[in-house]
Amino acid sequence: MKLRQLSTAAADFAAEFERLRHWSAETDAAIEDRVAEILADVQRRGDAAVLAYTQRFDRLAADSVAALEITQAELQAALASITPAQRDALQAAAERVRAYHERQLEACGLSWSYRDEDGNLLGQKVTPLDRVGLYVPGGKAAYPSSVLMNAIPAHVAGVQEIVMVVPTPDGVRNPLVLAAAAVAGVHRVFTIGGAQAVAALAFGTATIPRVDKITGPGNAYVASAKKHVFGQVGIDMIAGPSEILVIADGTTPPDWVAMDLFSQAEHDELAQSILLSPDAAYLDAVRASMERLLPTLPREAVVRASLEGRGALILTRSMEEACEISNAIAPEHLEISAAEPQRWEPLLRHAGAIFLGAYTSESLGDYCAGPNHVLPTAGTARFSSPLGVYDFQKRSSLIEVSAEGAQGLGRIASVLAHGEGLQAHARAAELRLR
Amino acid sequence: MKLRQLSTAAADFAAEFERLRHWSAETDAAIEDRVAEILADVQRRGDAAVLAYTQRFDRLAADSVAALEITQAELQAALASITPAQRDALQAAAERVRAYHERQLEACGLSWSYRDEDGNLLGQKVTPLDRVGLYVPGGKAAYPSSVLMNAIPAHVAGVQEIVMVVPTPDGVRNPLVLAAAAVAGVHRVFTIGGAQAVAALAFGTATIPRVDKITGPGNAYVASAKKHVFGQVGIDMIAGPSEILVIADGTTPPDWVAMDLFSQAEHDELAQSILLSPDAAYLDAVRASMERLLPTLPREAVVRASLEGRGALILTRSMEEACEISNAIAPEHLEISAAEPQRWEPLLRHAGAIFLGAYTSESLGDYCAGPNHVLPTAGTARFSSPLGVYDFQKRSSLIEVSAEGAQGLGRIASVLAHGEGLQAHARAAELRLR
């Protein structure tokens, strides 16, 4: 395996590091144009357009959009059809994800207000979105865990209606995905996908209700469509390829770290797995584990392509330097696989999720630890956050000025409004003066 | 004044209401193309491109981007140059805005964690963005209050560097804007604007540091540029025309409500002012106040164009129905001008800011009540929130699984990962099983 190895002490490190970080979310103009057409068509023709695209792209023979809806009975049947072990695992994962997001609601999702010394009430009212849309990809990247991770925070936030769309090319339905929808309490499911599904959710059709926000991953068409409708509805984020960065002090069994790097690389050829350590012998040991374990993986080809294309082992001068490099990358998943993870945690400023200690494999977080697995990619952890209850809520400021309060505030507002040349603003304040 | 009046009891109300709500954020393809060119040019040529556009569009004769920077001494000089009343008002407003946002930080901006029954630590670490960019328009819409409303929450969040850009066509600087930057503690100010300023902040140049997020309003070029760079950096929102909706029970002096409607209409011809009341005589009284007061306004022409183009008085069957209509509009500013505002507040689900009671004129909120005046427009209050401390923070999930915890979680993750065909995920979990 041609896995590149860098050293921060090398003269060419800065250039090599820049090359490693480079990833371009370049949009394909042909896709953009096609998506713009589909959006306009669905906005104009509604159900008829959605049906036509679904017949064409997914080869479904339905004669109405209503016929594309999956009933709650069908979701329950899917849940009954999977193995008991799968059902138990889905339900256990859902319960843990729900418990975490309920804590999140209490920590940062409740209304608050106070009165100042003049008796003015100030605060924020926090309310759930009315209705949200959840995009679930079909085909090979159909992940039931994503259904849980998107629908449960919406539920916890108090969203009244969760509408899921999932393409089913050639009519093939994934029972685990439908079972997850049942477990997560999704209200309605339509077997539509692509830009036409995003358009239907954003604009509404006779059959598909308009939503306030669309979350969930998708291919280039879906990503482009979400970017187009942003503003008309809310969207979560435009996800890039998945990434893991492991900072290791050399105390974790090398096989564990090797498998953690693989578990990101197996997502797709553009995924990125990076290991940082100040211990050169440990890097060698992990490399040896990777060479030995790689041929045992069913997805060996994808893992190899990902690691050779975008992976790296990086020898650092110290754990502190490893933390600095991690901050520059702002990875989606960050494992601090060390004997004293809490010692390094304060140094880590930018990451979607931080996994502390040898036992915290990223895959536990992907499925069932509780926190959300929808995380900012491609360095956007510099300014954005995991999907959470807060993404399904919005805030309204509350202001109640007392007769007394209007005196002091009115004089300030009057001066500033005149300064901005907005005389009606000034006079609205002045009218309330005694 | 041809101010339309609707009645919810009229047969054509639904159609009239639909027309009233219609506002299209249609983007001009010529602007989009020009902006794409400017962004690409700044990304490629950096300072040279920024300088060239600034010389050309703003007619500044500077010979380097460094020469476009305004020093802290110049900001302090601007603060010293304004009247004492203006200085006091700016400082009083800043103090109240800061106090409110400090409460907001405590209410929803702190890290949290807990341990579950297996000793696993779960939580979220909340950290400020490193560096943010604040766009401030030049010319007639140059508002010092916007400088306070954008910079203060960033400061309270703990952002280390706030970089402001403000165009100064022909070299004309607005001393109130610069004074506000001094009061708000802006770290660096460059006299650049337009798409080239957004590009400089998003990509960085030799002189202008790259930021993590760009906030602040601007013209069509700025809005288009922000939408383009979204993903590369964070952005706040794409603002549409300003709006006020007043729900009145008839107990507020009509002149007060008339002036509140004017104060939104005076922003620009596309601004929208709507009054809802179940009291027909009160609507007549407010109309009479408006007819009488309109000619006394310096900005009479703008106010008249706005009211005749997009304003409305709406007679409702009840206060409850008025609240429902308000929810359908999801206005930026919502005044509930009633004797018992707290009675109606629970019925109001979607609004940027809710102003309770006759004394709470919207203009007090614009300047100095404390809450932010950067609010979601064009119905986006359905899914988005006022600018706040949370916009200048991001969250990282924290997960520390204990050796014990890895047993139960590992078995769940293994089942689900195999179900998704991700065997490396499964094995990473299985390796931690005893």
Coordinates of C-alpha atoms in Angstrom, one line a residue, chain A residues 1 20 24 28 35-36 88 93 103 117 128 131 147 232 240 284 306 315 336 343-344 360 372 399 416-417 426 431:
Chain A
M1 CA 0.0 0.0 0.0
L20 CA -2.8 16.8 1.5
S24 CA -12.2 21.1 -4.0
D28 CA -20.1 20.7 -12.3
V35 CA -30.7 20.8 -11.4
A36 CA -32.0 24.4 -12.1
D88 CA -32.8 -4.6 19.1
A93 CA -29.2 3.0 19.3
R103 CA -29.8 16.6 27.2
E117 CA -33.7 47.4 36.2
P128 CA -39.6 24.0 16.9
R131 CA -42.3 20.6 9.4
V147 CA -32.4 8.1 9.5
Q232 CA -36.5 29.4 0.4
G240 CA -18.0 16.7 1.6
D284 CA 5.5 1.9 11.8
S306 CA -8.9 6.2 -0.3
L315 CA 5.3 12.2 12.4
I336 CA -7.4 11.5 20.6
R343 CA -4.8 16.4 28.9
W344 CA -5.0 17.2 25.2
T360 CA -13.8 5.4 21.9
N372 CA -25.1 13.0 16.2
I399 CA -38.9 42.6 24.0
L416 CA -29.0 57.3 16.9
A417 CA -31.9 57.3 14.4
A426 CA -36.7 58.7 15.8
L431 CA -43.9 59.7 20.6

